[in-house]
GROMACS .gro file of C-alpha atoms in nm:
model
  390
    1MET     CA    1   8.318  10.468  11.435
    2SER     CA    2   8.132  10.143  11.477
    3PRO     CA    3   7.801  10.170  11.666
    4LEU     CA    4   7.929   9.881  11.875
    5ALA     CA    5   8.224  10.091  11.984
    6GLU     CA    6   8.001  10.378  12.096
    7GLN     CA    7   7.782  10.182  12.333
    8PRO     CA    8   7.879  10.137  12.698
    9GLY     CA    9   7.936   9.792  12.833
   10SER     CA   10   8.203   9.533  12.889
   11THR     CA   11   8.355   9.538  12.544
   12ASP     CA   12   8.675   9.686  12.415
   13PRO     CA   13   8.577   9.973  12.184
   14ALA     CA   14   8.871   9.890  11.961
   15ASP     CA   15   8.808   9.519  11.934
   16GLY     CA   16   8.460   9.427  12.057
   17THR     CA   17   8.597   9.183  12.313
   18ALA     CA   18   8.578   9.176  12.690
   19THR     CA   19   8.763   9.443  12.884
   20GLY     CA   20   8.863   9.473  13.250
   21ALA     CA   21   9.186   9.322  13.375
   22HIS     CA   22   9.468   9.298  13.125
   23PRO     CA   23   9.462   8.952  12.963
   24TYR     CA   24   9.816   8.882  13.086
   25ASP     CA   25   9.728   8.962  13.448
   26ASP     CA   26   9.581   8.614  13.474
   27PRO     CA   27   9.865   8.358  13.481
   28ALA     CA   28   9.643   8.115  13.292
   29HIS     CA   29   9.647   8.352  12.993
   30ALA     CA   30  10.003   8.477  13.024
   31PRO     CA   31  10.214   8.413  12.713
   32ARG     CA   32  10.449   8.122  12.761
   33HIS     CA   33  10.701   8.173  12.482
   34THR     CA   34  10.880   7.859  12.577
   35PRO     CA   35  10.881   7.594  12.303
   36ARG     CA   36  10.594   7.349  12.319
   37ALA     CA   37  10.699   6.996  12.403
   38THR     CA   38  10.534   6.716  12.208
   39SER     CA   39  10.507   6.386  12.390
   40GLU     CA   40  10.203   6.252  12.200
   41PRO     CA   41  10.249   5.955  11.969
   42ASP     CA   42  10.259   6.019  11.594
   43ARG     CA   43   9.924   6.136  11.458
   44ALA     CA   44   9.770   6.009  11.136
   45PRO     CA   45   9.847   6.258  10.859
   46VAL     CA   46   9.568   6.487  10.740
   47LEU     CA   47   9.775   6.651  10.467
   48THR     CA   48  10.084   6.517  10.293
   49VAL     CA   49  10.296   6.729  10.059
   50SER     CA   50  10.552   6.533   9.857
   51GLY     CA   51  10.819   6.678   9.628
   52LEU     CA   52  10.630   7.001   9.562
   53ASP     CA   53  10.778   7.231   9.296
   54VAL     CA   54  10.618   7.565   9.210
   55THR     CA   55  10.734   7.765   8.909
   56ILE     CA   56  10.674   8.118   8.782
   57GLY     CA   57  10.601   8.151   8.413
   58GLY     CA   58  10.669   7.781   8.366
   59ALA     CA   59  11.044   7.829   8.397
   60VAL     CA   60  11.149   8.007   8.718
   61PRO     CA   61  11.150   7.773   9.021
   62ALA     CA   62  11.008   7.946   9.329
   63VAL     CA   63  10.950   7.641   9.554
   64ARG     CA   64  11.172   7.334   9.527
   65ASP     CA   65  11.113   6.978   9.642
   66VAL     CA   66  10.904   7.066   9.950
   67SER     CA   67  10.782   6.765  10.148
   68PHE     CA   68  10.606   6.750  10.485
   69ALA     CA   69  10.303   6.599  10.656
   70LEU     CA   70  10.053   6.751  10.901
   71GLY     CA   71   9.914   6.517  11.165
   72ARG     CA   72   9.554   6.530  11.276
   73GLY     CA   73   9.504   6.786  11.551
   74GLU     CA   74   9.859   6.921  11.554
   75ALA     CA   75   9.981   7.277  11.506
   76VAL     CA   76  10.276   7.331  11.272
   77GLY     CA   77  10.457   7.661  11.222
   78LEU     CA   78  10.597   7.757  10.880
   79VAL     CA   79  10.862   8.028  10.913
   80GLY     CA   80  11.120   8.206  10.701
   81GLU     CA   81  11.207   8.539  10.544
   82SER     CA   82  10.982   8.711  10.294
   83GLY     CA   83  11.024   8.535   9.961
   84SER     CA   84  11.116   8.201  10.117
   85GLY     CA   85  10.817   8.024   9.960
   86LYS     CA   86  10.588   7.999  10.264
   87SER     CA   87  10.282   8.161  10.110
   88LEU     CA   88  10.328   7.993   9.771
   89THR     CA   89  10.338   7.658   9.947
   90CYS     CA   90  10.015   7.736  10.134
   91ARG     CA   91   9.842   7.871   9.824
   92SER     CA   92   9.940   7.554   9.642
   93VAL     CA   93   9.761   7.354   9.912
   94LEU     CA   94   9.456   7.581   9.873
   95GLY     CA   95   9.465   7.576   9.493
   96VAL     CA   96   9.472   7.956   9.471
   97LEU     CA   97   9.809   8.032   9.313
   98PRO     CA   98   9.821   8.366   9.125
   99PRO     CA   99   9.805   8.365   8.743
  100GLY     CA  100  10.135   8.263   8.586
  101ILE     CA  101  10.239   8.058   8.889
  102ALA     CA  102  10.170   7.685   8.895
  103VAL     CA  103  10.256   7.356   9.062
  104SER     CA  104  10.502   7.191   8.823
  105ALA     CA  105  10.579   6.874   9.017
  106GLY     CA  106  10.485   6.684   9.331
  107ARG     CA  107  10.173   6.569   9.510
  108ILE     CA  108   9.945   6.727   9.772
  109THR     CA  109   9.724   6.465   9.935
  110LEU     CA  110   9.431   6.528  10.170
  111ALA     CA  111   9.336   6.220  10.371
  112ASP     CA  112   8.976   6.104  10.394
  113PRO     CA  113   8.858   6.135  10.757
  114GLU     CA  114   8.641   5.825  10.708
  115GLY     CA  115   8.935   5.616  10.593
  116GLY     CA  116   8.844   5.621  10.223
  117ALA     CA  117   9.055   5.721   9.928
  118SER     CA  118   9.267   6.032   9.972
  119ALA     CA  119   9.216   6.333   9.746
  120GLU     CA  120   9.505   6.440   9.522
  121LEU     CA  121   9.464   6.818   9.530
  122THR     CA  122   9.693   6.902   9.239
  123ALA     CA  123   9.460   6.712   9.003
  124LEU     CA  124   9.127   6.862   9.114
  125THR     CA  125   8.896   7.041   8.873
  126ARG     CA  126   8.725   7.364   8.977
  127PRO     CA  127   8.396   7.190   9.078
  128GLN     CA  128   8.598   6.939   9.282
  129TRP     CA  129   8.784   7.225   9.454
  130ASP     CA  130   8.448   7.370   9.558
  131ALA     CA  131   8.393   7.058   9.768
  132VAL     CA  132   8.734   7.098   9.940
  133ARG     CA  133   8.821   7.466   9.974
  134GLY     CA  134   8.618   7.628  10.250
  135ARG     CA  135   8.470   7.295  10.354
  136ARG     CA  136   8.758   7.060  10.430
  137ILE     CA  137   9.033   7.324  10.426
  138GLY     CA  138   8.977   7.668  10.577
  139ALA     CA  139   9.205   7.969  10.549
  140VAL     CA  140   9.266   8.297  10.731
  141PHE     CA  141   9.491   8.563  10.583
  142GLN     CA  142   9.652   8.893  10.674
  143ASP     CA  143   9.437   9.205  10.620
  144PRO     CA  144   9.092   9.046  10.667
  145ALA     CA  145   8.912   9.351  10.521
  146SER     CA  146   9.047   9.266  10.176
  147TYR     CA  147   8.880   8.922  10.192
  148LEU     CA  148   8.536   9.053  10.288
  149ASN     CA  149   8.280   9.215  10.059
  150PRO     CA  150   8.241   9.579  10.173
  151SER     CA  151   7.886   9.597  10.033
  152LEU     CA  152   7.749   9.306  10.240
  153THR     CA  153   7.708   9.276  10.616
  154VAL     CA  154   7.949   9.039  10.785
  155GLY     CA  155   7.657   8.827  10.904
  156ARG     CA  156   7.523   8.781  10.555
  157GLN     CA  157   7.867   8.679  10.427
  158LEU     CA  158   7.896   8.413  10.697
  159ALA     CA  159   7.538   8.298  10.640
  160GLU     CA  160   7.601   8.258  10.267
  161GLN     CA  161   7.900   8.036  10.340
  162LEU     CA  162   7.679   7.823  10.565
  163ARG     CA  163   7.399   7.800  10.309
  164VAL     CA  164   7.634   7.700  10.028
  165GLY     CA  165   7.874   7.486  10.229
  166ARG     CA  166   7.631   7.313  10.465
  167GLY     CA  167   7.298   7.342  10.285
  168LEU     CA  168   7.125   7.531  10.568
  169SER     CA  169   6.806   7.727  10.526
  170ARG     CA  170   6.811   8.107  10.558
  171THR     CA  171   6.686   8.092  10.917
  172GLU     CA  172   6.922   7.810  11.013
  173ALA     CA  173   7.216   7.992  10.858
  174HIS     CA  174   7.132   8.311  11.049
  175ASP     CA  175   7.111   8.128  11.381
  176ARG     CA  176   7.430   7.935  11.314
  177ALA     CA  177   7.614   8.254  11.214
  178VAL     CA  178   7.518   8.422  11.539
  179ALA     CA  179   7.636   8.115  11.731
  180LEU     CA  180   7.970   8.118  11.544
  181PHE     CA  181   8.021   8.488  11.617
  182THR     CA  182   7.971   8.404  11.985
  183ALA     CA  183   8.215   8.112  11.960
  184VAL     CA  184   8.493   8.334  11.823
  185GLY     CA  185   8.452   8.583  12.107
  186LEU     CA  186   8.249   8.861  11.943
  187HIS     CA  187   8.010   9.037  12.180
  188ARG     CA  188   7.650   9.121  12.090
  189PRO     CA  189   7.665   8.886  11.790
  190ALA     CA  190   7.301   8.932  11.688
  191GLU     CA  191   7.366   9.306  11.649
  192LEU     CA  192   7.705   9.259  11.486
  193TYR     CA  193   7.543   9.033  11.225
  194HIS     CA  194   7.400   9.346  11.057
  195HIS     CA  195   7.722   9.548  11.049
  196TYR     CA  196   7.943   9.611  10.748
  197PRO     CA  197   8.319   9.542  10.746
  198HIS     CA  198   8.410   9.912  10.765
  199GLU     CA  199   8.226   9.939  11.097
  200LEU     CA  200   8.450   9.685  11.270
  201SER     CA  201   8.807   9.698  11.397
  202GLY     CA  202   9.088   9.485  11.258
  203GLY     CA  203   9.069   9.238  11.544
  204MET     CA  204   8.693   9.200  11.505
  205LEU     CA  205   8.729   9.148  11.129
  206GLN     CA  206   8.988   8.877  11.188
  207ARG     CA  207   8.745   8.699  11.422
  208VAL     CA  208   8.476   8.726  11.153
  209LEU     CA  209   8.713   8.573  10.899
  210ILE     CA  210   8.798   8.292  11.142
  211ALA     CA  211   8.427   8.226  11.193
  212ILE     CA  212   8.383   8.196  10.816
  213ALA     CA  213   8.690   7.971  10.789
  214VAL     CA  214   8.566   7.721  11.049
  215SER     CA  215   8.196   7.741  10.961
  216CYS     CA  216   8.198   7.414  10.767
  217ASP     CA  217   8.408   7.227  11.026
  218PRO     CA  218   8.723   7.187  10.816
  219GLU     CA  219   8.990   6.934  10.900
  220LEU     CA  220   9.274   7.178  10.824
  221LEU     CA  221   9.299   7.551  10.894
  222ILE     CA  222   9.576   7.754  10.726
  223ALA     CA  223   9.654   8.084  10.899
  224ASP     CA  224   9.885   8.280  10.665
  225GLU     CA  225  10.028   8.578  10.857
  226ALA     CA  226   9.686   8.605  11.021
  227THR     CA  227   9.809   8.819  11.313
  228THR     CA  228  10.086   9.022  11.148
  229ALA     CA  229   9.888   9.346  11.114
  230LEU     CA  230   9.736   9.334  11.464
  231ASP     CA  231   9.866   9.497  11.779
  232VAL     CA  232  10.036   9.266  12.025
  233VAL     CA  233   9.741   9.225  12.267
  234VAL     CA  234   9.490   9.151  11.990
  235GLN     CA  235   9.748   8.919  11.832
  236ALA     CA  236   9.768   8.717  12.153
  237GLU     CA  237   9.387   8.697  12.175
  238ILE     CA  238   9.355   8.574  11.814
  239LEU     CA  239   9.625   8.313  11.869
  240GLU     CA  240   9.451   8.194  12.184
  241LEU     CA  241   9.126   8.172  11.988
  242LEU     CA  242   9.295   7.958  11.722
  243GLN     CA  243   9.430   7.725  11.988
  244ASP     CA  244   9.086   7.699  12.152
  245LEU     CA  245   8.927   7.615  11.817
  246ARG     CA  246   9.199   7.363  11.748
  247GLU     CA  247   9.139   7.185  12.079
  248SER     CA  248   8.759   7.199  12.069
  249ARG     CA  249   8.720   7.101  11.703
  250GLY     CA  250   9.023   6.878  11.650
  251LEU     CA  251   9.160   7.112  11.383
  252THR     CA  252   9.497   7.070  11.223
  253LEU     CA  253   9.661   7.414  11.216
  254LEU     CA  254   9.928   7.534  10.972
  255LEU     CA  255  10.048   7.868  11.108
  256VAL     CA  256  10.252   8.076  10.862
  257THR     CA  257  10.442   8.354  11.035
  258HIS     CA  258  10.762   8.558  11.053
  259ASP     CA  259  10.739   8.553  11.432
  260LEU     CA  260  10.942   8.285  11.609
  261ALA     CA  261  10.784   8.380  11.943
  262VAL     CA  262  10.443   8.288  11.798
  263VAL     CA  263  10.582   7.953  11.685
  264ALA     CA  264  10.746   7.891  12.022
  265GLU     CA  265  10.418   7.944  12.203
  266ASN     CA  266  10.167   7.785  11.971
  267CYS     CA  267  10.321   7.514  11.753
  268ASP     CA  268  10.406   7.149  11.814
  269ARG     CA  269  10.642   7.137  11.516
  270VAL     CA  270  10.820   7.397  11.306
  271ILE     CA  271  10.920   7.399  10.938
  272VAL     CA  272  11.187   7.652  10.840
  273MET     CA  273  11.204   7.761  10.474
  274TYR     CA  274  11.475   7.955  10.293
  275ALA     CA  275  11.491   8.052   9.925
  276GLY     CA  276  11.213   7.812   9.829
  277GLU     CA  277  11.343   7.509  10.019
  278ILE     CA  278  11.285   7.350  10.356
  279VAL     CA  279  11.613   7.383  10.544
  280GLU     CA  280  11.503   7.238  10.878
  281ASP     CA  281  11.202   7.089  11.051
  282GLY     CA  282  11.121   6.904  11.370
  283PRO     CA  283  10.960   6.940  11.713
  284THR     CA  284  10.951   7.308  11.810
  285ALA     CA  285  11.115   7.258  12.148
  286GLU     CA  286  11.412   7.075  11.995
  287VAL     CA  287  11.459   7.297  11.691
  288LEU     CA  288  11.452   7.623  11.884
  289ALA     CA  289  11.668   7.488  12.167
  290ALA     CA  290  11.935   7.336  11.940
  291PRO     CA  291  11.897   7.438  11.573
  292ALA     CA  292  12.066   7.206  11.325
  293HIS     CA  293  12.080   7.452  11.034
  294PRO     CA  294  12.274   7.782  11.041
  295TYR     CA  295  11.974   7.972  10.902
  296THR     CA  296  11.755   7.865  11.193
  297GLU     CA  297  12.036   7.960  11.428
  298THR     CA  298  12.058   8.301  11.261
  299LEU     CA  299  11.683   8.357  11.289
  300LEU     CA  300  11.707   8.284  11.661
  301LYS     CA  301  11.986   8.538  11.699
  302VAL     CA  302  11.771   8.799  11.526
  303ALA     CA  303  11.474   8.709  11.744
  304ALA     CA  304  11.684   8.680  12.062
  305ILE     CA  305  11.408   8.475  12.222
  306GLY     CA  306  11.476   8.455  12.594
  307ASP     CA  307  11.754   8.713  12.588
  308ARG     CA  308  11.612   8.997  12.799
  309ASP     CA  309  11.944   9.176  12.837
  310ARG     CA  310  12.031   9.223  12.470
  311TRP     CA  311  11.853   9.529  12.331
  312GLU     CA  312  12.092   9.616  12.046
  313PRO     CA  313  11.946   9.568  11.697
  314ALA     CA  314  12.046   9.250  11.517
  315VAL     CA  315  12.032   9.177  11.145
  316ILE     CA  316  12.074   8.883  10.913
  317PRO     CA  317  12.374   8.978  10.696
  318GLY     CA  318  12.355   8.965  10.318
  319ARG     CA  319  12.058   8.901  10.094
  320PRO     CA  320  11.869   8.585   9.995
  321PRO     CA  321  11.933   8.464   9.640
  322GLU     CA  322  11.697   8.589   9.372
  323THR     CA  323  11.396   8.370   9.304
  324GLY     CA  324  11.494   8.100   9.057
  325ALA     CA  325  11.868   8.166   9.085
  326ALA     CA  326  12.067   7.857   8.990
  327LEU     CA  327  12.320   7.788   9.266
  328PRO     CA  328  12.549   7.482   9.265
  329GLY     CA  329  12.530   7.413   9.638
  330CYS     CA  330  12.363   7.529   9.960
  331ARG     CA  331  12.142   7.832   9.895
  332PHE     CA  332  12.235   7.983  10.232
  333ALA     CA  333  12.612   7.943  10.187
  334GLU     CA  334  12.684   8.309  10.104
  335ARG     CA  335  12.530   8.420  10.435
  336CYS     CA  336  12.653   8.130  10.647
  337ALA     CA  337  12.932   8.165  10.903
  338TYR     CA  338  13.008   7.791  10.880
  339ALA     CA  339  13.026   7.758  10.499
  340THR     CA  340  13.310   7.561  10.343
  341ALA     CA  341  13.404   7.479   9.985
  342GLU     CA  342  13.208   7.156  10.016
  343CYS     CA  343  12.886   7.354  10.082
  344THR     CA  344  12.897   7.515   9.737
  345ALA     CA  345  13.018   7.214   9.540
  346ALA     CA  346  12.686   7.030   9.502
  347PRO     CA  347  12.322   7.050   9.614
  348VAL     CA  348  12.270   6.966   9.980
  349ALA     CA  349  11.998   6.711  10.057
  350LEU     CA  350  11.751   6.734  10.344
  351ARG     CA  351  11.866   6.460  10.580
  352SER     CA  352  11.766   6.314  10.914
  353VAL     CA  353  11.944   6.469  11.214
  354GLY     CA  354  11.751   6.289  11.486
  355GLU     CA  355  11.413   6.138  11.556
  356GLY     CA  356  11.151   6.346  11.375
  357ARG     CA  357  11.409   6.607  11.268
  358ARG     CA  358  11.559   6.699  10.930
  359ALA     CA  359  11.812   6.960  10.821
  360ARG     CA  360  11.966   7.063  10.488
  361CYS     CA  361  12.322   7.102  10.618
  362LEU     CA  362  12.654   6.918  10.590
  363ARG     CA  363  12.765   6.989  10.946
  364PRO     CA  364  12.766   6.672  11.158
  365ALA     CA  365  12.599   6.846  11.453
  366GLY     CA  366  12.421   7.171  11.526
  367PRO     CA  367  12.528   7.445  11.767
  368PRO     CA  368  12.502   7.400  12.143
  369ALA     CA  369  12.158   7.395  12.302
  370ARG     CA  370  12.014   7.729  12.405
  371ASP     CA  371  11.818   7.819  12.715
  372LEU     CA  372  11.483   7.972  12.614
  373PRO     CA  373  11.311   8.114  12.925
  374THR     CA  374  10.968   8.278  12.930
  375ARG     CA  375  10.959   8.634  12.807
  376SER     CA  376  10.710   8.907  12.724
  377VAL     CA  377  10.517   8.908  12.395
  378ALA     CA  378  10.605   9.273  12.339
  379VAL     CA  379  10.976   9.195  12.363
  380ALA     CA  380  10.960   8.860  12.185
  381ARG     CA  381  10.777   8.970  11.873
  382THR     CA  382  11.011   8.977  11.574
  383THR     CA  383  11.003   8.987  11.200
  384ALA     CA  384  11.247   8.745  11.043
  385THR     CA  385  11.294   8.943  10.724
  386GLU     CA  386  11.609   9.072  10.561
  387GLY     CA  387  11.763   9.335  10.782
  388ALA     CA  388  11.502   9.267  11.053
  389THR     CA  389  11.555   9.435  11.385
  390VAL     CA  390  11.425   9.351  11.731
   0.00000   0.00000   0.00000
């Protein structure tokens, strides 16, 4: 057990954060789980992905023609079943694709915050990546313990990032690390600085990883399933922390998740992926209230957001196509209740279905709008995987 967990005080022994009243007892911290409305004008793009293709072994297409832009200071959710291409898309942006997997086409452009020339990330050399990854783009992943060195204290790992990324002295890096631990909600940060990863809980480790990710004041933070392995209360606290950091630092947030309730509460826009393609995107409030693609509609039925009275398990019928499978038409057609012969005759393009909205579907209009009232995190949490239940 962590020495922090053994000491009395106002910290949660499981997470090192403040205890007392339940976080949802305060209406100001209660989960909304109604889609966020976006009334702000268009933001200047920080990241632009254009026509991205990712292949396995140089021949098997895993991500196809993915295009989107992330505006400065906005939060965008990237959702879909396992194997839909979400993580490969994010790892392409970070330049950390596994061996044998590579970007085969497209551009990934990171804008210069000073208005200078943009950086084309797909063409960077390793030394050039060192000036981008961890400095201009931060990342937080699932299972934080696997991204931390078990033989070094968490404080030293953060301090090393500060010394390398910001050129701080040893003393300056120590002081800054303690301040960052405080900023991400870790109690007794000076003491925690000297603890090893195995002495901390999962929620505390995720806060440490977030502190490392934002230590160099990046413009973009990618959170890839960052809360999946956490219990629902800690999940809500980490998501609130990400939103606080976004607002205080002007971060652009790309939130990769299976959980539509997380997207509904935290994201301005949502991008839905299926079988390596974007099938729908747009403002979260509009997409979740009136989905234009049958796959998004199906995900909502599985999640049953707002439906307190339906407790029976729901599943997405069928299976996604195998990675790289060559299909003549819509890749969702075999699982779609609306499919016609036209859907399988030729590839379906991603087309505009309204202001700021796109869908890869031949139907002239989406299903009727849905009412999405507030509901509990514990009920709303869902995994949009094959055969998922809620």
